[in-house]
């Protein structure tokens, strides 16, 4: 039996067990899967959520974490929650726009001025309206989580100006907004699942990639990348997804527990993203990366103008401004 079959069998067995367990006291074991390592902010978030949910539910719900893409890359995890083979998943918005197109607006570069701004938007009415779109696409999102502001790494040269980035072959997420932005900057965007990225960097299939400090750290990219530029070019939101097949079987009280526990997980995750962003650069330097701190952000924004025009056309300038200028 291959892994996928094993997974499916497990899911079917779980469904049968749950279906047969009518007593409210029966314990439910659920898997929460993600693509990052056990040292990552996603793991910190999953653990905090698991502890809180066990407590809140009096031991009824046990979350078992599956990390490091062992149940699939982010796209497979989203699909898995959709069809019910994955119970819960933490994923970046990287692949989400291919399922819930309205979410793509959040992937526009330089949309958020900082973490407070991003949290205010996502935790407010705009974020809620977007979460409400998921069920139309066979998904259910418990909360906005966090991956962080992304920074460019590569093996060719330090990047401070957009002209330094021209011609670099950069792995991007499977995300059309990101690809458009990198193409506009004169880079060669190569969409690829995160699972394949370390090897691609090691073998030189691509020159570089971009990710938040916490991902660069926890994925050991310093081993295969020389230059880090603190471009902070785009904020990368994440989500805690729950399979509709699990969600629909919960009572209202239980749904409330999952929502509250997800919030606790998000808080822990955001704290870890922040501490990695603040302390991780020193670690990456120690690990041998050459860090360009003074990136010409204004020049990057200017060079992106043609992409911003495309995004205005696609999403509506008003909707973009509503996010950009949002005040709680
Ligand atoms: O969600 O694919 C990516 O680069 C993501 O940032 C990573 O998998 C964490």
Tab-separated table of C-alpha atoms and ligand atoms in Angstrom:
chain	number	residue	atom	x	y	z
A	1	UNK	CA	0.000	0.000	0.000
A	2	UNK	CA	1.521	3.350	-0.905
A	3	UNK	CA	1.433	6.373	1.384
A	4	UNK	CA	-1.590	7.936	-0.311
A	5	UNK	CA	-3.595	4.704	0.003
A	6	UNK	CA	-2.471	4.319	3.591
A	7	UNK	CA	-3.620	7.864	4.242
A	8	UNK	CA	-6.945	7.255	2.625
A	9	UNK	CA	-7.491	4.010	4.508
A	10	UNK	CA	-6.630	5.798	7.705
A	11	UNK	CA	-9.092	8.572	6.881
A	12	UNK	CA	-11.841	6.073	6.091
A	13	UNK	CA	-11.178	4.143	9.279
A	14	UNK	CA	-11.187	7.380	11.259
A	15	UNK	CA	-14.465	8.394	9.654
A	16	UNK	CA	-15.997	5.001	10.473
A	17	UNK	CA	-14.744	5.155	14.043
A	18	UNK	CA	-16.042	8.679	14.509
A	19	UNK	CA	-19.335	7.804	12.850
A	20	UNK	CA	-19.779	4.854	15.164
A	21	UNK	CA	-18.886	6.748	18.302
A	22	UNK	CA	-22.090	8.387	19.379
A	23	UNK	CA	-21.122	8.996	23.005
A	24	UNK	CA	-20.054	12.610	23.541
A	25	UNK	CA	-17.115	11.403	25.587
A	26	UNK	CA	-15.411	9.542	22.714
A	27	UNK	CA	-11.983	10.931	21.975
A	28	UNK	CA	-11.288	12.162	18.458
A	29	UNK	CA	-7.766	12.115	17.110
A	30	UNK	CA	-7.269	14.588	14.280
A	31	UNK	CA	-4.222	15.341	12.168
A	32	UNK	CA	-2.959	18.879	11.655
A	33	UNK	CA	-0.479	18.971	8.772
A	34	UNK	CA	1.944	21.565	7.402
A	35	UNK	CA	4.959	21.917	5.117
A	36	UNK	CA	7.543	23.368	7.490
A	37	UNK	CA	9.899	21.707	9.985
A	38	UNK	CA	9.243	20.992	13.638
A	39	UNK	CA	11.404	24.042	14.491
A	40	UNK	CA	9.097	26.405	12.616
A	41	UNK	CA	6.411	28.920	13.540
A	42	UNK	CA	3.787	26.566	12.050
A	43	UNK	CA	4.827	23.899	14.558
A	44	UNK	CA	4.721	26.368	17.422
A	45	UNK	CA	1.212	27.362	16.339
A	46	UNK	CA	0.016	23.768	15.887
A	47	UNK	CA	1.302	22.770	19.315
A	48	UNK	CA	-0.284	25.748	21.061
A	49	UNK	CA	-3.577	25.011	19.336
A	50	UNK	CA	-3.393	21.323	20.249
A	51	UNK	CA	-2.740	22.031	23.925
A	52	UNK	CA	-5.539	24.572	24.101
A	53	UNK	CA	-8.046	22.376	22.275
A	54	UNK	CA	-7.336	19.360	24.465
A	55	UNK	CA	-7.883	21.510	27.542
A	56	UNK	CA	-10.927	23.345	26.241
A	57	UNK	CA	-12.629	20.136	25.082
A	58	UNK	CA	-11.844	18.226	28.278
A	59	UNK	CA	-9.650	15.828	26.275
A	60	UNK	CA	-12.215	15.113	23.590
A	61	UNK	CA	-10.128	16.414	20.682
A	62	UNK	CA	-6.505	15.452	20.235
A	63	UNK	CA	-4.531	17.095	17.430
A	64	UNK	CA	-1.582	15.099	16.080
A	65	UNK	CA	0.898	17.211	14.187
A	66	UNK	CA	2.333	16.129	10.852
A	67	UNK	CA	5.144	18.425	9.721
A	68	UNK	CA	7.720	18.678	6.927
A	69	UNK	CA	5.278	18.045	4.047
A	70	UNK	CA	5.055	14.394	5.096
A	71	UNK	CA	1.395	14.380	4.033
A	72	UNK	CA	2.082	16.467	0.909
A	73	UNK	CA	3.021	19.957	-0.222
A	74	UNK	CA	0.773	22.913	0.502
A	75	UNK	CA	-1.392	22.403	-2.591
A	76	UNK	CA	-1.982	18.764	-1.655
A	77	UNK	CA	-2.791	19.772	1.911
A	78	UNK	CA	-5.470	22.189	0.703
A	79	UNK	CA	-6.893	19.522	-1.611
A	80	UNK	CA	-6.712	17.008	1.237
A	81	UNK	CA	-8.867	19.141	3.528
A	82	UNK	CA	-11.258	19.651	0.625
A	83	UNK	CA	-11.782	15.922	0.038
A	84	UNK	CA	-11.466	14.922	3.683
A	85	UNK	CA	-8.184	12.976	3.712
A	86	UNK	CA	-6.536	15.717	5.826
A	87	UNK	CA	-8.360	16.935	8.952
A	88	UNK	CA	-6.605	20.248	9.523
A	89	UNK	CA	-3.767	22.067	7.770
A	90	UNK	CA	-1.687	25.188	8.181
A	91	UNK	CA	-0.820	26.640	4.790
A	92	UNK	CA	0.446	29.939	3.427
A	93	UNK	CA	-1.708	31.763	0.885
A	94	UNK	CA	0.813	30.575	-1.755
A	95	UNK	CA	-1.563	28.059	-3.360
A	96	UNK	CA	-4.825	29.341	-1.801
A	97	UNK	CA	-5.630	31.820	-4.577
A	98	UNK	CA	-5.944	28.879	-6.974
A	99	UNK	CA	-8.850	27.662	-4.818
A	100	UNK	CA	-10.325	30.910	-3.443
A	101	UNK	CA	-9.446	33.601	-6.020
A	102	UNK	CA	-10.585	36.514	-3.815
A	103	UNK	CA	-7.662	35.818	-1.476
A	104	UNK	CA	-5.107	36.674	-4.192
A	105	UNK	CA	-5.480	40.385	-3.410
A	106	UNK	CA	-3.535	39.791	-0.177
A	107	UNK	CA	-0.510	38.534	-2.134
A	108	UNK	CA	0.162	41.930	-3.740
A	109	UNK	CA	3.694	43.153	-2.889
A	110	UNK	CA	4.116	46.068	-0.485
A	111	UNK	CA	0.411	46.008	0.412
A	112	UNK	CA	0.968	45.913	4.170
A	113	UNK	CA	3.177	48.413	5.970
A	114	UNK	CA	4.033	46.096	8.862
A	115	UNK	CA	2.802	43.301	11.122
A	116	UNK	CA	0.283	45.498	13.007
A	117	UNK	CA	-1.301	46.627	9.757
A	118	UNK	CA	-1.555	43.043	8.446
A	119	UNK	CA	-3.079	41.777	11.703
A	120	UNK	CA	-5.602	44.638	11.800
A	121	UNK	CA	-6.780	43.867	8.259
A	122	UNK	CA	-6.901	40.087	8.660
A	123	UNK	CA	-8.516	40.129	12.097
A	124	UNK	CA	-11.048	42.789	11.042
A	125	UNK	CA	-14.026	42.844	8.653
A	126	UNK	CA	-11.915	42.504	5.471
A	127	UNK	CA	-10.266	39.336	6.771
A	128	UNK	CA	-13.596	37.928	7.928
A	129	UNK	CA	-15.215	38.592	4.569
A	130	UNK	CA	-12.432	36.631	2.891
A	131	UNK	CA	-12.726	33.733	5.366
A	132	UNK	CA	-16.445	33.631	4.567
A	133	UNK	CA	-15.612	32.880	0.915
A	134	UNK	CA	-13.931	29.538	1.673
A	135	UNK	CA	-17.066	27.372	2.015
A	136	UNK	CA	-18.144	28.274	-1.560
A	137	UNK	CA	-14.976	26.487	-2.666
A	138	UNK	CA	-15.368	23.379	-0.534
A	139	UNK	CA	-12.992	24.635	2.163
A	140	UNK	CA	-13.304	25.925	5.694
A	141	UNK	CA	-10.809	28.316	7.297
A	142	UNK	CA	-10.754	28.681	11.074
A	143	UNK	CA	-8.487	31.721	11.219
A	144	UNK	CA	-5.823	33.795	9.524
A	145	UNK	CA	-2.445	32.577	10.652
A	146	UNK	CA	0.977	33.869	9.645
A	147	UNK	CA	4.058	33.106	7.614
A	148	UNK	CA	5.606	36.611	7.644
A	149	UNK	CA	7.291	39.216	5.459
A	150	UNK	CA	9.288	37.564	2.693
A	151	UNK	CA	12.931	38.271	1.847
A	152	UNK	CA	14.986	37.381	-1.199
A	153	UNK	CA	17.911	34.946	-1.057
A	154	UNK	CA	20.180	33.881	-3.919
A	155	UNK	CA	23.563	32.487	-4.849
A	156	UNK	CA	24.611	34.962	-7.535
A	157	UNK	CA	25.078	38.423	-5.981
A	158	UNK	CA	23.920	40.736	-3.201
A	159	UNK	CA	20.669	42.465	-4.116
A	160	UNK	CA	20.068	46.027	-2.942
A	161	UNK	CA	18.497	47.552	-6.071
A	162	UNK	CA	15.950	46.121	-8.497
A	163	UNK	CA	18.646	46.091	-11.190
A	164	UNK	CA	20.653	43.652	-9.023
A	165	UNK	CA	17.727	41.244	-9.142
A	166	UNK	CA	17.344	41.283	-12.927
A	167	UNK	CA	17.929	37.959	-14.622
A	168	UNK	CA	17.869	35.898	-11.427
A	169	UNK	CA	16.019	32.626	-11.669
A	170	UNK	CA	13.862	32.643	-8.582
A	171	UNK	CA	11.630	29.932	-7.223
A	172	UNK	CA	8.229	31.380	-6.435
A	173	UNK	CA	5.198	29.867	-4.832
A	174	UNK	CA	2.537	28.554	-7.204
A	175	UNK	CA	0.904	31.968	-7.081
A	176	UNK	CA	0.043	34.108	-10.141
A	177	UNK	CA	0.297	37.445	-8.267
A	178	UNK	CA	3.809	36.685	-7.052
A	179	UNK	CA	4.839	35.446	-10.498
A	180	UNK	CA	3.581	38.620	-12.158
A	181	UNK	CA	5.527	40.738	-9.661
A	182	UNK	CA	8.808	38.872	-10.139
A	183	UNK	CA	8.432	38.909	-13.908
A	184	UNK	CA	7.903	42.678	-13.771
A	185	UNK	CA	11.152	43.029	-11.815
A	186	UNK	CA	12.993	41.257	-14.616
A	187	UNK	CA	13.491	38.007	-12.733
A	188	UNK	CA	12.666	34.549	-14.059
A	189	UNK	CA	9.975	33.224	-11.733
A	190	UNK	CA	9.917	29.436	-11.450
A	191	UNK	CA	6.890	28.148	-9.546
A	192	UNK	CA	7.657	25.087	-7.467
A	193	UNK	CA	6.311	23.383	-4.352
A	194	UNK	CA	8.238	24.127	-1.175
A	195	UNK	CA	8.975	20.403	-0.831
A	196	UNK	CA	11.298	20.537	-3.832
A	197	UNK	CA	12.982	23.797	-2.966
A	198	UNK	CA	15.985	22.756	-0.872
A	199	UNK	CA	17.197	20.331	-3.533
A	200	UNK	CA	16.552	22.862	-6.309
A	201	UNK	CA	18.725	25.401	-4.483
A	202	UNK	CA	21.389	22.816	-3.728
A	203	UNK	CA	21.563	21.651	-7.324
A	204	UNK	CA	21.364	25.153	-8.792
A	205	UNK	CA	18.125	24.510	-10.671
A	206	UNK	CA	17.189	27.996	-9.466
A	207	UNK	CA	19.450	30.843	-8.261
A	208	UNK	CA	17.294	31.813	-5.337
A	209	UNK	CA	14.009	31.954	-3.521
A	210	UNK	CA	12.154	34.217	-1.143
A	211	UNK	CA	10.666	33.469	2.253
A	212	UNK	CA	10.219	34.893	5.739
A	213	UNK	CA	13.234	34.695	8.077
A	214	UNK	CA	11.558	31.945	10.109
A	215	UNK	CA	11.271	29.734	7.017
A	216	UNK	CA	14.822	30.468	5.820
A	217	UNK	CA	16.043	29.504	9.294
A	218	UNK	CA	13.940	26.413	9.925
A	219	UNK	CA	14.523	25.042	6.403
A	220	UNK	CA	18.315	25.468	6.718
A	221	UNK	CA	18.532	27.527	3.540
A	222	UNK	CA	21.780	29.087	4.801
A	223	UNK	CA	23.368	25.748	3.829
A	224	UNK	CA	22.481	26.305	0.177
A	225	UNK	CA	22.152	30.115	-0.202
A	226	UNK	CA	24.822	32.787	0.088
A	227	UNK	CA	23.041	36.150	-0.135
A	228	UNK	CA	20.067	37.382	1.868
A	229	UNK	CA	18.427	40.729	1.051
A	230	UNK	CA	15.957	42.149	3.538
A	231	UNK	CA	13.496	43.084	0.809
A	232	UNK	CA	10.348	42.444	2.901
A	233	UNK	CA	8.647	42.704	-0.477
A	234	UNK	CA	5.443	40.927	0.417
A	235	UNK	CA	3.557	39.852	3.507
A	236	UNK	CA	2.729	36.156	3.459
A	237	UNK	CA	-0.458	35.315	5.350
A	238	UNK	CA	-1.303	31.757	6.320
A	239	UNK	CA	-4.485	29.942	7.272
A	240	UNK	CA	-5.610	27.222	9.597
A	241	UNK	CA	-7.915	25.064	7.488
A	242	UNK	CA	-10.263	22.386	8.752
A	243	UNK	CA	-11.823	19.814	6.476
A	244	UNK	CA	-15.530	20.540	5.915
A	245	UNK	CA	-16.130	16.819	6.542
A	246	UNK	CA	-14.816	17.292	10.101
A	247	UNK	CA	-16.333	20.736	10.572
A	248	UNK	CA	-19.819	19.745	9.472
A	249	UNK	CA	-19.855	16.945	12.024
A	250	UNK	CA	-19.163	19.244	14.996
A	251	UNK	CA	-21.770	20.674	17.342
A	252	UNK	CA	-21.954	24.461	17.685
A	253	UNK	CA	-20.170	24.258	21.016
A	254	UNK	CA	-17.362	22.198	19.498
A	255	UNK	CA	-17.043	24.602	16.581
A	256	UNK	CA	-16.569	27.373	19.129
A	257	UNK	CA	-13.750	25.395	20.784
A	258	UNK	CA	-11.925	24.968	17.479
A	259	UNK	CA	-12.276	28.672	16.683
A	260	UNK	CA	-10.984	29.748	20.089
A	261	UNK	CA	-8.111	27.267	20.013
A	262	UNK	CA	-7.170	28.387	16.507
A	263	UNK	CA	-6.854	31.938	17.872
A	264	UNK	CA	-4.501	30.701	20.589
A	265	UNK	CA	-2.441	28.898	17.921
A	266	UNK	CA	-2.310	32.015	15.752
A	267	UNK	CA	-1.103	34.165	18.648
A	268	UNK	CA	1.761	31.731	19.392
A	269	UNK	CA	2.618	31.516	15.693
A	270	UNK	CA	2.715	35.282	15.242
A	271	UNK	CA	4.920	35.670	18.313
A	272	UNK	CA	7.370	33.142	16.859
A	273	UNK	CA	7.348	34.840	13.425
A	274	UNK	CA	8.174	38.137	15.137
A	275	UNK	CA	10.960	36.736	17.278
A	276	UNK	CA	12.480	34.936	14.267
A	277	UNK	CA	12.290	38.147	12.206
A	278	UNK	CA	14.031	40.048	15.004
A	279	UNK	CA	16.619	37.501	16.135
A	280	UNK	CA	17.013	35.188	13.165
A	281	UNK	CA	19.100	37.464	10.953
A	282	UNK	CA	22.014	37.273	13.399
A	283	UNK	CA	21.780	33.479	13.316
A	284	UNK	CA	21.742	33.406	9.504
A	285	UNK	CA	24.862	35.618	9.465
A	286	UNK	CA	26.565	33.198	11.816
A	287	UNK	CA	25.586	30.405	9.479
A	288	UNK	CA	27.485	32.208	6.708
A	289	UNK	CA	24.899	34.264	4.866
A	290	UNK	CA	25.893	37.674	3.588
A	291	UNK	CA	23.042	40.008	4.505
A	292	UNK	CA	22.070	43.167	2.605
A	293	UNK	CA	20.119	45.269	5.080
A	294	UNK	CA	19.844	48.508	3.074
A	295	UNK	CA	17.530	47.510	0.297
A	296	UNK	CA	16.219	50.337	-1.886
A	297	UNK	CA	12.552	49.649	-1.166
A	298	UNK	CA	11.322	52.775	-2.972
A	299	UNK	CA	13.089	51.667	-6.156
A	300	UNK	CA	11.530	48.193	-5.903
A	301	UNK	CA	8.095	49.738	-5.488
A	302	UNK	CA	8.662	51.985	-8.470
A	303	UNK	CA	9.897	49.119	-10.621
A	304	UNK	CA	6.735	47.204	-9.710
A	305	UNK	CA	4.418	49.942	-11.018
A	306	UNK	CA	3.422	48.021	-14.185
A	307	UNK	CA	2.439	45.036	-12.001
A	308	UNK	CA	0.489	47.334	-9.649
A	309	UNK	CA	-1.446	48.562	-12.716
A	310	UNK	CA	-2.287	44.964	-13.624
A	311	UNK	CA	-3.430	44.272	-10.045
A	312	UNK	CA	-5.573	47.441	-9.990
A	313	UNK	CA	-7.268	46.233	-13.146
A	314	UNK	CA	-7.768	42.743	-11.742
A	315	UNK	CA	-8.823	43.478	-8.147
A	316	UNK	CA	-10.049	47.091	-8.335
A	317	UNK	CA	-8.040	50.017	-6.990
A	318	UNK	CA	-10.740	50.703	-4.398
A	319	UNK	CA	-10.443	47.244	-2.867
A	320	UNK	CA	-6.653	47.510	-2.821
A	321	UNK	CA	-6.801	50.953	-1.180
A	322	UNK	CA	-9.321	49.688	1.385
A	323	UNK	CA	-6.609	47.271	2.562
A	324	UNK	CA	-3.657	49.622	2.126
A	325	UNK	CA	-5.330	52.451	4.082
A	326	UNK	CA	-7.202	50.299	6.595
A	327	UNK	CA	-7.448	51.717	10.129
A	328	UNK	CA	-9.175	49.628	12.782
B	1	LIG	O1	4.186	28.156	4.024
B	1	LIG	O2	6.136	27.743	-0.133
B	1	LIG	C1	6.606	28.642	0.571
B	1	LIG	O3	7.576	29.312	0.227
B	1	LIG	C2	5.952	28.950	1.911
B	1	LIG	O4	6.405	30.168	2.384
B	1	LIG	C3	6.293	27.880	2.907
B	1	LIG	O5	5.996	26.644	2.412
B	1	LIG	C4	5.537	28.088	4.212
